[in-house]
Coordinates of C-alpha atoms and ligand atoms in Angstrom, one line a residue:
X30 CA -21.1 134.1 187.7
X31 CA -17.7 134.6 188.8
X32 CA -16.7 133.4 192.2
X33 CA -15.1 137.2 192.8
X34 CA -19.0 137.8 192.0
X35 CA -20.5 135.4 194.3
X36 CA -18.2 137.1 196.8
X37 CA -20.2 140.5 196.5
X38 CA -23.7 139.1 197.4
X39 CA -22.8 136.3 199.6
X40 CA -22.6 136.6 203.6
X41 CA -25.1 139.6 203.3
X42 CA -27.9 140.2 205.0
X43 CA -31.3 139.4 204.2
X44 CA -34.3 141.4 205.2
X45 CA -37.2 139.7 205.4
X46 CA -40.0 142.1 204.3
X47 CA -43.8 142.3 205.8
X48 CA -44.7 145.8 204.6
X49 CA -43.0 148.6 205.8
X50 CA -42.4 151.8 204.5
X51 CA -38.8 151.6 205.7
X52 CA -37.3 148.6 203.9
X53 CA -35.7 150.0 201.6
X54 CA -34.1 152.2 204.2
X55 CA -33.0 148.7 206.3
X56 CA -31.1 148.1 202.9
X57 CA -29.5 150.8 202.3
X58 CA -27.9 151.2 205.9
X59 CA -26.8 148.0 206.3
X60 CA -25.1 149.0 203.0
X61 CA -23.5 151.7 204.2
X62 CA -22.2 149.5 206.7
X63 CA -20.4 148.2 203.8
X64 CA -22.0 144.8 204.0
X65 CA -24.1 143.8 201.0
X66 CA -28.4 143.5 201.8
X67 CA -31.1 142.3 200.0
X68 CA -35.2 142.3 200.8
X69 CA -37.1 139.1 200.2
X70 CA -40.8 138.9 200.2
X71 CA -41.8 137.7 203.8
X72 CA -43.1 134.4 202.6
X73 CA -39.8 133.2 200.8
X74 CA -39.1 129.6 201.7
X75 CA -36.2 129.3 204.0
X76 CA -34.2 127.1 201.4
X77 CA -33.7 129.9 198.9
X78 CA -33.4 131.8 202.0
X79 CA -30.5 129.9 202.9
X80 CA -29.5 129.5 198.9
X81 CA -28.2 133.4 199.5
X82 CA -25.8 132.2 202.5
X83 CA -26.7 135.3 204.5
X84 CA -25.2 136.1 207.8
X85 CA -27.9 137.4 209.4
X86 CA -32.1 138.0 209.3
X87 CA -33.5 141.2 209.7
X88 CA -37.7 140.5 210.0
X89 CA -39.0 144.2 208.9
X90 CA -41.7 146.1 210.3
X91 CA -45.5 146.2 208.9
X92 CA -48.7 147.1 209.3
X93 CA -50.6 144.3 210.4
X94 CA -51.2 142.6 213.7
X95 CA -50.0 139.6 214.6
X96 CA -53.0 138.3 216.0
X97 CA -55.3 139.6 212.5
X98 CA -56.6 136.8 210.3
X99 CA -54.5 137.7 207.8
X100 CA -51.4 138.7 209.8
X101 CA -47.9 138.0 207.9
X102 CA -46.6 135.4 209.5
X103 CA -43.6 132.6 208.7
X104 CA -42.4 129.3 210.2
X105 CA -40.5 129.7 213.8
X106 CA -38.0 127.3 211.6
X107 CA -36.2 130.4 210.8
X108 CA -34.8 130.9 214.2
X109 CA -33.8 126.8 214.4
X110 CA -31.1 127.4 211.4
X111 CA -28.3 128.9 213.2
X112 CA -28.2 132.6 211.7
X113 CA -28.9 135.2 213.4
X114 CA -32.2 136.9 213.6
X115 CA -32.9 140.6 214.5
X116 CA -36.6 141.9 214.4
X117 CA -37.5 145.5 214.0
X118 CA -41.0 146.9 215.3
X119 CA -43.7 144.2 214.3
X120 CA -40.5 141.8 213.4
X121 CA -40.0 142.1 217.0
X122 CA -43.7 141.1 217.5
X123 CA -43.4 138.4 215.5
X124 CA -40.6 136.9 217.5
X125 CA -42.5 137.2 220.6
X126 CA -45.6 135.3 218.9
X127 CA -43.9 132.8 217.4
X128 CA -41.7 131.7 220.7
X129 CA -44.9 132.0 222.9
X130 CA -44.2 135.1 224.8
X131 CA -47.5 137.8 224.3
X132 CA -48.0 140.9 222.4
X133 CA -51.2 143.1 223.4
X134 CA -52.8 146.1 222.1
X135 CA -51.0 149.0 224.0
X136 CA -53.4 152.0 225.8
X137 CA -52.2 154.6 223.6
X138 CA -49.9 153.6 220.8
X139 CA -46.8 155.2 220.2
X140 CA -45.8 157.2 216.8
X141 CA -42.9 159.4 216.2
X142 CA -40.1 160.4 218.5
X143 CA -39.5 158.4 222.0
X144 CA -37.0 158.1 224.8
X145 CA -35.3 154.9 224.9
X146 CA -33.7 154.2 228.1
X147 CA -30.6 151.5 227.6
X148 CA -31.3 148.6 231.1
X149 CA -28.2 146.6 230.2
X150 CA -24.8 146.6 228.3
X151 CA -25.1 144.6 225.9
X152 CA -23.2 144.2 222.1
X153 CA -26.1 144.8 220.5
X154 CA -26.7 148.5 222.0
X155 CA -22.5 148.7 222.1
X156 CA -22.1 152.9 222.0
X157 CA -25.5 153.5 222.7
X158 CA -25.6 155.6 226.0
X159 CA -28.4 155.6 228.4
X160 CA -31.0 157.5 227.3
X161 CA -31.3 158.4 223.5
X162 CA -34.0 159.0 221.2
X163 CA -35.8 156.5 219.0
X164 CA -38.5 156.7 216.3
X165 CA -42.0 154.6 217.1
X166 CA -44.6 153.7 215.2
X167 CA -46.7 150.8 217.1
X168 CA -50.0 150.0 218.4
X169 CA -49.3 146.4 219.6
X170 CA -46.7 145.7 222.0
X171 CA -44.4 143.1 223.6
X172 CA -46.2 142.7 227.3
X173 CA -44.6 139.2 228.1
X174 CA -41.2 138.0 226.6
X175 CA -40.9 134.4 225.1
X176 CA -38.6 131.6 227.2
X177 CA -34.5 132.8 227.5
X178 CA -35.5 136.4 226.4
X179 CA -34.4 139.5 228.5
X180 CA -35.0 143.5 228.2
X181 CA -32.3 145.4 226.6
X182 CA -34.5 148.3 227.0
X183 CA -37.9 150.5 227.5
X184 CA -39.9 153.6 226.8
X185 CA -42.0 154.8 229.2
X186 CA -44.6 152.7 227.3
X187 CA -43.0 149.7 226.5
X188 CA -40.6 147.3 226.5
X189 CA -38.3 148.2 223.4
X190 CA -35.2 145.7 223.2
X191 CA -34.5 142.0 223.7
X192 CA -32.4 139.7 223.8
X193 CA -32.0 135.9 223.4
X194 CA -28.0 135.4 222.8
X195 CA -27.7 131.6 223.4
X196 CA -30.7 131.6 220.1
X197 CA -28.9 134.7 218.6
X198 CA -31.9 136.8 218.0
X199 CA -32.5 140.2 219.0
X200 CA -34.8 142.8 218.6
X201 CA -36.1 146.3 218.7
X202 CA -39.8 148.4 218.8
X203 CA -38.0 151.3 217.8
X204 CA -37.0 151.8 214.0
X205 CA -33.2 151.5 214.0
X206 CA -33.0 152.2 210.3
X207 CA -34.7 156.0 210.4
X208 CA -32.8 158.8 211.1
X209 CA -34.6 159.9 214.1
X210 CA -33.4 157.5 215.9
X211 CA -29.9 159.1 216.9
X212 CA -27.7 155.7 217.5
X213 CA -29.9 153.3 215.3
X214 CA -27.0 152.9 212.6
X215 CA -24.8 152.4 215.8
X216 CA -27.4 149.4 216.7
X217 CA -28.2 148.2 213.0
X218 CA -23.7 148.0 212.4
X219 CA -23.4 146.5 216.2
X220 CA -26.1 143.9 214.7
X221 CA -24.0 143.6 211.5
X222 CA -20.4 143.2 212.9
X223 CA -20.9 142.2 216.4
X224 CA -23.2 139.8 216.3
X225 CA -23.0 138.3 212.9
X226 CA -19.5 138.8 212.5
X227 CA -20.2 140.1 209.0
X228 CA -16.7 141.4 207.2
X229 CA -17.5 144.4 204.6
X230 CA -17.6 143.2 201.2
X231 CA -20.0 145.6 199.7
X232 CA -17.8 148.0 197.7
X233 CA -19.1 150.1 194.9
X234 CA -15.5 150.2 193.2
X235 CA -15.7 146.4 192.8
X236 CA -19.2 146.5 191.5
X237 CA -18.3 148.1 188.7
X238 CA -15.2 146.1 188.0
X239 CA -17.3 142.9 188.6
X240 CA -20.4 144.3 186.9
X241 CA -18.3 145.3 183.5
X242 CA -17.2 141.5 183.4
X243 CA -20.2 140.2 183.9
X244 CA -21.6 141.8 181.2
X245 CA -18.9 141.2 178.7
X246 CA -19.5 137.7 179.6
X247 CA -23.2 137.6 179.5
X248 CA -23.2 139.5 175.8
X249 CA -20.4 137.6 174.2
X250 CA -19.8 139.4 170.6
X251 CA -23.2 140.2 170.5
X252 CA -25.2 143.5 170.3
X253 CA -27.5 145.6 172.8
X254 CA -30.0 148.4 172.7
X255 CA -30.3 150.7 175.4
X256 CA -33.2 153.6 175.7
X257 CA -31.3 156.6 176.8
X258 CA -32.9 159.4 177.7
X259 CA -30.0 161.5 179.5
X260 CA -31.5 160.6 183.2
X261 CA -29.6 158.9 185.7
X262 CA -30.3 155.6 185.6
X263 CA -30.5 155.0 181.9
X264 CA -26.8 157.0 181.5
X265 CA -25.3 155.1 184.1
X266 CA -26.2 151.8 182.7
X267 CA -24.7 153.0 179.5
X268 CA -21.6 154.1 180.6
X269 CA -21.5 150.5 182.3
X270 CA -22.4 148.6 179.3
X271 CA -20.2 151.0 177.0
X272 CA -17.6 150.5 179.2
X273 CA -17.8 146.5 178.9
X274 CA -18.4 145.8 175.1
X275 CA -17.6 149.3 173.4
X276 CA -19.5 150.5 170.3
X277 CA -21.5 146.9 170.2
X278 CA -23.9 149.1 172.2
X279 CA -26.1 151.4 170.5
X280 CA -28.1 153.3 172.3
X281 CA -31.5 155.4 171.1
X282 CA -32.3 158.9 172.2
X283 CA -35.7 160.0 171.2
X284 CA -36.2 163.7 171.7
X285 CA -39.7 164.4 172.3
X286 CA -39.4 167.9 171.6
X287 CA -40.8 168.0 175.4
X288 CA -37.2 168.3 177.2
X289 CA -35.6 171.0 179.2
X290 CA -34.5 174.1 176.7
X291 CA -30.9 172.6 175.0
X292 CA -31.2 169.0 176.8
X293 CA -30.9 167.3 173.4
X294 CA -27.9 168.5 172.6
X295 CA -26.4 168.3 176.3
X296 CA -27.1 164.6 176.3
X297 CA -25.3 164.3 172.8
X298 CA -22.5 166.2 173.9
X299 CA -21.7 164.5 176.9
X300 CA -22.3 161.4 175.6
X301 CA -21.7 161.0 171.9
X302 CA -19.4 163.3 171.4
X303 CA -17.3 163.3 175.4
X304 CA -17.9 159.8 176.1
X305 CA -18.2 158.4 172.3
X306 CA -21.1 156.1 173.0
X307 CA -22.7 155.5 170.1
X308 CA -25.9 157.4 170.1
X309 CA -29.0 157.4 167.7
X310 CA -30.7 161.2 168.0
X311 CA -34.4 160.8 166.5
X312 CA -35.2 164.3 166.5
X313 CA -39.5 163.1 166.7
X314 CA -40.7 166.3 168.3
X315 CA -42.8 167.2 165.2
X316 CA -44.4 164.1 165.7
X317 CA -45.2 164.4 169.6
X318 CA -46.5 168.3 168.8
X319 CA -49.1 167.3 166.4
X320 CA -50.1 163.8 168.2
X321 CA -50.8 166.1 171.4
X322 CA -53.0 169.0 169.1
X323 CA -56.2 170.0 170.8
X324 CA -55.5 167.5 173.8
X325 CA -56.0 168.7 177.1
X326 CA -56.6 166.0 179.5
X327 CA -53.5 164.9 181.5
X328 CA -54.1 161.0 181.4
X329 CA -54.7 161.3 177.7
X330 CA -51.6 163.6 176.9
X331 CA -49.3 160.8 179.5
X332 CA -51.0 157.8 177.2
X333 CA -50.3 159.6 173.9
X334 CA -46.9 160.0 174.4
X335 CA -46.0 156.8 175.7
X336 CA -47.8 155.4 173.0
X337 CA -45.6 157.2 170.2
X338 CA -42.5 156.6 172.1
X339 CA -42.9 152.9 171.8
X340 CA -43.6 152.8 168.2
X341 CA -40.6 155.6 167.3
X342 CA -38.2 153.2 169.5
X343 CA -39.5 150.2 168.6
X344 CA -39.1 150.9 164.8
X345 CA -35.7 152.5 165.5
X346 CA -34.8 149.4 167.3
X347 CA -36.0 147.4 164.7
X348 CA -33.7 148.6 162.3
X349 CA -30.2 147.0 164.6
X350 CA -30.9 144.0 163.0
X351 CA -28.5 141.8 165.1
X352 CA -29.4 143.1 168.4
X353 CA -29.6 140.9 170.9
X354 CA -30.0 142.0 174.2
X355 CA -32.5 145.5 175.4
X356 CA -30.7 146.9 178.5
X357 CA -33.0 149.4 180.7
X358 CA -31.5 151.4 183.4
X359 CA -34.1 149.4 185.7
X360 CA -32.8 150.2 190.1
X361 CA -33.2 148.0 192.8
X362 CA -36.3 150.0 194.3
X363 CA -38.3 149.5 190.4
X364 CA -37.5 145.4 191.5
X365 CA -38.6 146.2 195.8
X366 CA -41.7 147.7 194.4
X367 CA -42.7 145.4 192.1
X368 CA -42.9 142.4 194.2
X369 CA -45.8 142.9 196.6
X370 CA -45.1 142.0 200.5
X371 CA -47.7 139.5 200.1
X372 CA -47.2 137.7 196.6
X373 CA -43.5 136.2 195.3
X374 CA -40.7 138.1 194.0
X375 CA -41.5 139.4 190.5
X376 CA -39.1 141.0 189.2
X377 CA -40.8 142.2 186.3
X378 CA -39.8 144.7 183.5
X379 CA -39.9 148.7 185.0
X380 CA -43.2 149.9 183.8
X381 CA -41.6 152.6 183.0
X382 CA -43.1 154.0 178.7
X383 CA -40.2 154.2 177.1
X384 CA -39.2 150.1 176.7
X385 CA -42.7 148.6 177.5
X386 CA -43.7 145.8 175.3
X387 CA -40.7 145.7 173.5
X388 CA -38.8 142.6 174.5
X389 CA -41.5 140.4 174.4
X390 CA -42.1 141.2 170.3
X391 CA -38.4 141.3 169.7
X392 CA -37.6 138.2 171.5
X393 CA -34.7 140.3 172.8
X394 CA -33.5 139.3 175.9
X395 CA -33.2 141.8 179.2
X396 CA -29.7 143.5 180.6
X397 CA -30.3 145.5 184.0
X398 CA -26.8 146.2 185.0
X399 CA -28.0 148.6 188.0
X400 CA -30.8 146.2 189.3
X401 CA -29.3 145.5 192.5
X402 CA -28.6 149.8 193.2
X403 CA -30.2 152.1 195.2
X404 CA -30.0 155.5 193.5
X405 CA -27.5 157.0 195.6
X406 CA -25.1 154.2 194.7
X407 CA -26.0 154.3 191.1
X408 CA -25.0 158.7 191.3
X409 CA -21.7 157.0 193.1
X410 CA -20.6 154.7 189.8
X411 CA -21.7 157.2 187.8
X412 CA -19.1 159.9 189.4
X413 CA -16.5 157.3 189.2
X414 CA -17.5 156.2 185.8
X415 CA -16.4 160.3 185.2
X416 CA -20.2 161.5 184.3
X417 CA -20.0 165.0 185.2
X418 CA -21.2 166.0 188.4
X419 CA -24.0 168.0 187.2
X420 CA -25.7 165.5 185.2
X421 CA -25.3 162.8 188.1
X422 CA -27.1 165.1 190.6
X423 CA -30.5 166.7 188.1
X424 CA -33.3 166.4 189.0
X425 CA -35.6 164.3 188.3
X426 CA -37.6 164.7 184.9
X427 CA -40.9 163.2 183.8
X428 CA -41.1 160.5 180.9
X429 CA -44.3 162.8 179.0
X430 CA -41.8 165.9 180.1
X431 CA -43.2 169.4 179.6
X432 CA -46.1 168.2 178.2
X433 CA -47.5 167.8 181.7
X434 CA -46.2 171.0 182.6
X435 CA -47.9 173.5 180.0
X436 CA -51.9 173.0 181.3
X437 CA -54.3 172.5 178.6
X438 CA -53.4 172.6 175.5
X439 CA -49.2 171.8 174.1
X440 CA -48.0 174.1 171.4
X441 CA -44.6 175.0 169.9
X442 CA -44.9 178.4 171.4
X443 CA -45.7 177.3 174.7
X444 CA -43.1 174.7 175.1
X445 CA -40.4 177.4 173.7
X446 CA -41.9 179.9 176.4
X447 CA -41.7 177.3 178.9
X448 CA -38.0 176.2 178.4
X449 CA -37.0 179.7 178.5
X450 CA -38.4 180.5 181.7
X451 CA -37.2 177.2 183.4
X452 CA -33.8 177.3 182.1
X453 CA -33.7 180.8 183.6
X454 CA -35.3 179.1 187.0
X455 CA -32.6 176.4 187.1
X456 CA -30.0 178.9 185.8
X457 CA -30.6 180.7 189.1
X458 CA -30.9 178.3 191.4
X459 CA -27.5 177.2 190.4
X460 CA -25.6 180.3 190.5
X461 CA -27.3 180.9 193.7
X462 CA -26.0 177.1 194.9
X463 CA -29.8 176.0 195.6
X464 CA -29.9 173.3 193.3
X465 CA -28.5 170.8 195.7
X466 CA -30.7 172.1 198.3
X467 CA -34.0 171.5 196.6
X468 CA -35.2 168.1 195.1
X469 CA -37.1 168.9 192.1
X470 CA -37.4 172.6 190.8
X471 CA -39.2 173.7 187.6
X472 CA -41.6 176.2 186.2
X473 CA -45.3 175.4 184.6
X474 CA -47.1 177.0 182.6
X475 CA -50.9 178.1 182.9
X476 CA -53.1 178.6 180.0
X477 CA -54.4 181.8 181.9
X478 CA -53.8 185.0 180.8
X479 CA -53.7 188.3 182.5
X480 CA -53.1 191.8 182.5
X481 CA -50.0 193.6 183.0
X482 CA -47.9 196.2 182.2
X483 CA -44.7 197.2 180.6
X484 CA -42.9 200.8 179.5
X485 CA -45.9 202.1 178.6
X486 CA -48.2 198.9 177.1
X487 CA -50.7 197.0 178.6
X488 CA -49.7 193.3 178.0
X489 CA -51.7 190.2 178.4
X490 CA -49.7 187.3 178.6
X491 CA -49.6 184.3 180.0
X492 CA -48.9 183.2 183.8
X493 CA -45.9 181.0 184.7
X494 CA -45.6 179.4 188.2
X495 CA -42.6 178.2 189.6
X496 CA -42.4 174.9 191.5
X497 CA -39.7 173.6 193.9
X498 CA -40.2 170.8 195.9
X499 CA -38.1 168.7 198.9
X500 CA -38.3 165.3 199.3
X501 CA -36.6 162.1 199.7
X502 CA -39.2 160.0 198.6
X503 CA -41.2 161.7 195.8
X504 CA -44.1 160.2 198.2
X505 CA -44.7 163.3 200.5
X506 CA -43.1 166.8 199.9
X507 CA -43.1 170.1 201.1
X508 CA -43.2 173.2 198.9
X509 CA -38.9 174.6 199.3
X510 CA -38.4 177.8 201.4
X511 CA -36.6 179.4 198.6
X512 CA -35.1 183.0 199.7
X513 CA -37.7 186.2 198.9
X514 CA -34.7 188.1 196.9
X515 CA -34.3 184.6 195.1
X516 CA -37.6 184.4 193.9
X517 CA -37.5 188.0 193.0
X518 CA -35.0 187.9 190.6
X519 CA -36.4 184.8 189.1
X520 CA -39.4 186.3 188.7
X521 CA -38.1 189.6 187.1
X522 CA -35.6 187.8 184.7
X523 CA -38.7 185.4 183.5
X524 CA -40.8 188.5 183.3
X525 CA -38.2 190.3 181.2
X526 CA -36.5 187.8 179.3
X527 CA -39.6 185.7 178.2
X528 CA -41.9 187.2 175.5
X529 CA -45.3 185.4 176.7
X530 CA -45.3 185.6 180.2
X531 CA -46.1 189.0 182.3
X532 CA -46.7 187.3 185.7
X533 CA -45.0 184.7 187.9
X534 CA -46.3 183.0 191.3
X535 CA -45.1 180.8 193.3
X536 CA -46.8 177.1 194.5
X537 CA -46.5 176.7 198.3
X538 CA -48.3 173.8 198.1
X539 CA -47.3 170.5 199.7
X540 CA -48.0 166.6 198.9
X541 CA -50.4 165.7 199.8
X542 CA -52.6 167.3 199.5
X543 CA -51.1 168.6 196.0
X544 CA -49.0 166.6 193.3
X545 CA -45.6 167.9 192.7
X546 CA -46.2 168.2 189.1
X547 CA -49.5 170.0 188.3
X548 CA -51.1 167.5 186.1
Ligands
XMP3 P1 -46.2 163.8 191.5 O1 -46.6 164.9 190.6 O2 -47.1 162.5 191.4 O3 -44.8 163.4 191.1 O4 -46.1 164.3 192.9 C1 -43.9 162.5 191.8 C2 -42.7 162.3 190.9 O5 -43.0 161.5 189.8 C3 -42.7 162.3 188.6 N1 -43.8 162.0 187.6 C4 -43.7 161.3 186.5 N2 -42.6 160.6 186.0 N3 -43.9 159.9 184.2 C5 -42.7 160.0 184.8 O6 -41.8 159.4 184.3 C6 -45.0 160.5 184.6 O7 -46.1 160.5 184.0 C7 -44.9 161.3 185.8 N4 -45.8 162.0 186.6 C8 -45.1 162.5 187.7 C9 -42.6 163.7 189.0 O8 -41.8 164.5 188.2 C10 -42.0 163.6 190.4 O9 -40.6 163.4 190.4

């Protein structure tokens, strides 16, 4: 590691995590504070802790008590080693607890949005006015403060900010890192800059520079293998790696014969031919249609095709003899969710089908050049890396592609029916600028039939439904409110243009209690 590298990660701030949902939010703001973050399981020991030189502690919300049997708790050591602390929701708990001041049960809870009234001036709430709103989500509360603590501030149920500045540690009840609380990046960059005197030294400009290095120096004159399959991640880390060591990367594109209508040739375009990455196109899809013949069940389709997509990359991969190195387009929430708030950090290969099992049989060793990105920072390098802006901002696409998306059985003719209608879908929604607006958008296909008519013939064709879906998460979603005329002339050019299909509905269905795919 370089020491302009070490520069990059040290002085950040480390987030100690105990389970919540918003973590990985408390990461990516203090990045956009500019200062570099990192979440550790809660049970880290403090001297690889302290090994990361961070200039402050953030202890994360959760979801247990600190009073349960099994609560998530750590040694009080952690406020004795002169960086400071701030605790958010039960982190603020735990502070209390551990420096003997009390935490109850409160008489009602409090979830969602709250009034936070501001008691003192103080740097931590610097720009925060008097009253603004926070988002809650407690049961237990702060009822007594530990020794040299004070109030910042309250709801009308509880105390919601304190203070201890001789110890340096600070917290809040409220969720700093969530939107809905108007001034919490105000409070989480006071916490930052104020208090811990952090300078910025997270830049996505230098990553790259840095990242490029590092891998030239990690792969030497050797050779790497990288699994493209034209999303995101697995481009980005190409561009990265083919930007370090040139054409000793080779990368392998296996086209299922399950992508979006033209996608193959897109990803080739851009690039083989744009970007001159050296690119292997297995053209497999006549292997993928007659593995999935007769099968109807989802689960078996999903296992089918990763099955096959091993072995066809595998035995491609095989064949670049010299290869040294597998790189996977692996992001820094695959690594957040694979270590469990409970057990170590295991940052274990992304399950994801297309590389599984391969390193360990080919002895080849891993290169994750994105492993320390959020995805919005891995669409940033891409941009600069001069990926077009339309393949940096697609949607996402599944790994067993529109094999999940024709219900019941996969033929030739229903995949070609399907990629004309959803090319037409996406088509629209771009000339109408709603691609942006929308997080996922695509059409499925039903293995229903009905009856309809055109000119003068009855028809009976098959139904197509179109899917579009907002999120940030993927977790929850609600169905999009897509304009009527919209949906009208998507549903007449599909109807018109796409021999197969006589009628088209649309899913207003949200998750839960639906799936945004429909198998
Ligand atoms: P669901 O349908 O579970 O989808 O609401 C959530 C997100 O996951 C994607 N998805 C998959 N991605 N392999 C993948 O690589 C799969 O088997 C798979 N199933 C769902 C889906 O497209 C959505 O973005």
């Amino acid at each position: 590691m370089t020491t302009a590298h070490l520069k990059l990660h040290q002085k950040g701030i480390v987030i100690l995590d105990f389970g919540s949902q918003y973590n990985q939010l408390i990461a990516r703001r203090i990045r956009e504070t500019g200062v570099y973050s990192e979440i550790l399981p809660y049970n880290t020991p403090i001297q690889k802790i302290l090994e990361k030189k961070p200039s402050g502690i953030i202890l994360s919300g959760g979801p247990s008590s600190v009073y349960a049997a099994d609560a998530h708790l750590i040694s009080p050591e952690i406020f004795e080693v002169g960086i400071p602390v701030l605790g958010i929701c039960y982190g603020m708990q735990l502070i209390t607890h551990l420096l003997q001041g009390k935490v109850a049960k409160g008489k009602i809870g409090e979830y969602g949005k709250a009034i936070f009234f501001k008691d003192t001036d103080h740097m931590l709430l610097d720009r925060v006015p008097h009253q603004s709103q926070v988002w809650m989500s407690h049961f237990d509360e702060v009822t007594k403060l530990p020794e040299g603590f004070v109030t910042l501030g309250h709801t009308d149920t509880c105390i919601a900010a304190i203070a201890n500045d001789s110890r340096q540690i600070y917290a809040t009840q409220f969720h700093p890192e969530v939107s809905h609380t108007t001034y919490g990046k105000q409070i989480l960059t006071n916490f930052v800059k104020n208090i811990c005197k952090t300078q910025s030294n997270w830049d996505l400009y230098n990553y790259i520079d840095q990242t490029v290095y590092n891998i030239k120096k990690t792969v030497g004159s050797q050779k790497v293998i990288l699994g493209l399959s034209g999303g995101v991640d697995s481009s980005v880390a190409a561009m990265l790696i083919h930007k370090a060591i040139g054409d000793r990367l080779t990368c392998i594109f296996v086209d299922t014969g399950l992508l979006r209508k033209d996608e193959a040739q897109k990803v080739m375009k851009t690039y083989g031919e744009h970007f001159q990455i050296n690119i292997k196109h297995i053209d497999a899809s006549k292997q993928f249609l007659s593995a999935l013949k007769g099968v109807t069940d989802p689960e078996k389709k999903r296992k089918i095709i990763g099955r096959l997509f091993i072995e066809i990359f595998d035995k491609q991969a095989a064949l670049i003899k010299d290869a040294v190195f597998l790189a996977q387009g692996t992001i820094y929430p695959d690594i957040i969710e694979s270590q469990s708030a409970k057990g170590g950090p295991s940052a274990t290969i992304k399950s994801h089908h297309n590389v599984g099992g391969l390193p360990e049989k080919m002895h080849l060793k891993l290169l994750e050049p994105l492993k320390e990105l959020f995805k919005d920072e891995v669409r940033k390098i891409g941009l600069e890396l001069g990926i077009p802006h339309h393949m940096i901002m697609r949607h996402p696409f599944p790994g067993p592609g529109l094999a999940i998306r024709i219900l019941g059985e996969v033929t030739p003719e229903k995949v070609k029916i399907l990629q004309k209608a959803d090319a037409i879908f996406i088509e629209e929604l771009y000339k109408n600028n709603l691609y942006d607006k929308v997080s996922q958008a695509f059409v499925v296909l039903l293995p229903v039939k009905s009856v309809g008519v055109m000119g003068d013939e009855r028809t009976y064709e098959y139904t197509a439904v179109i899917r579009s879906a907002n999120t940030t998460d993927f977790m929850t979603a609600v169905w999009s409110r897509l304009p009527y005329d919209f949906l009208d002339k998507v549903a007449s050019r599909i109807i018109n243009e796409v021999k197969g299909i006589n009628r088209v509905a649309y899913d207003i269905s949200s998750k839960p209690p639906a799936t945004i795919e429909w198998e």
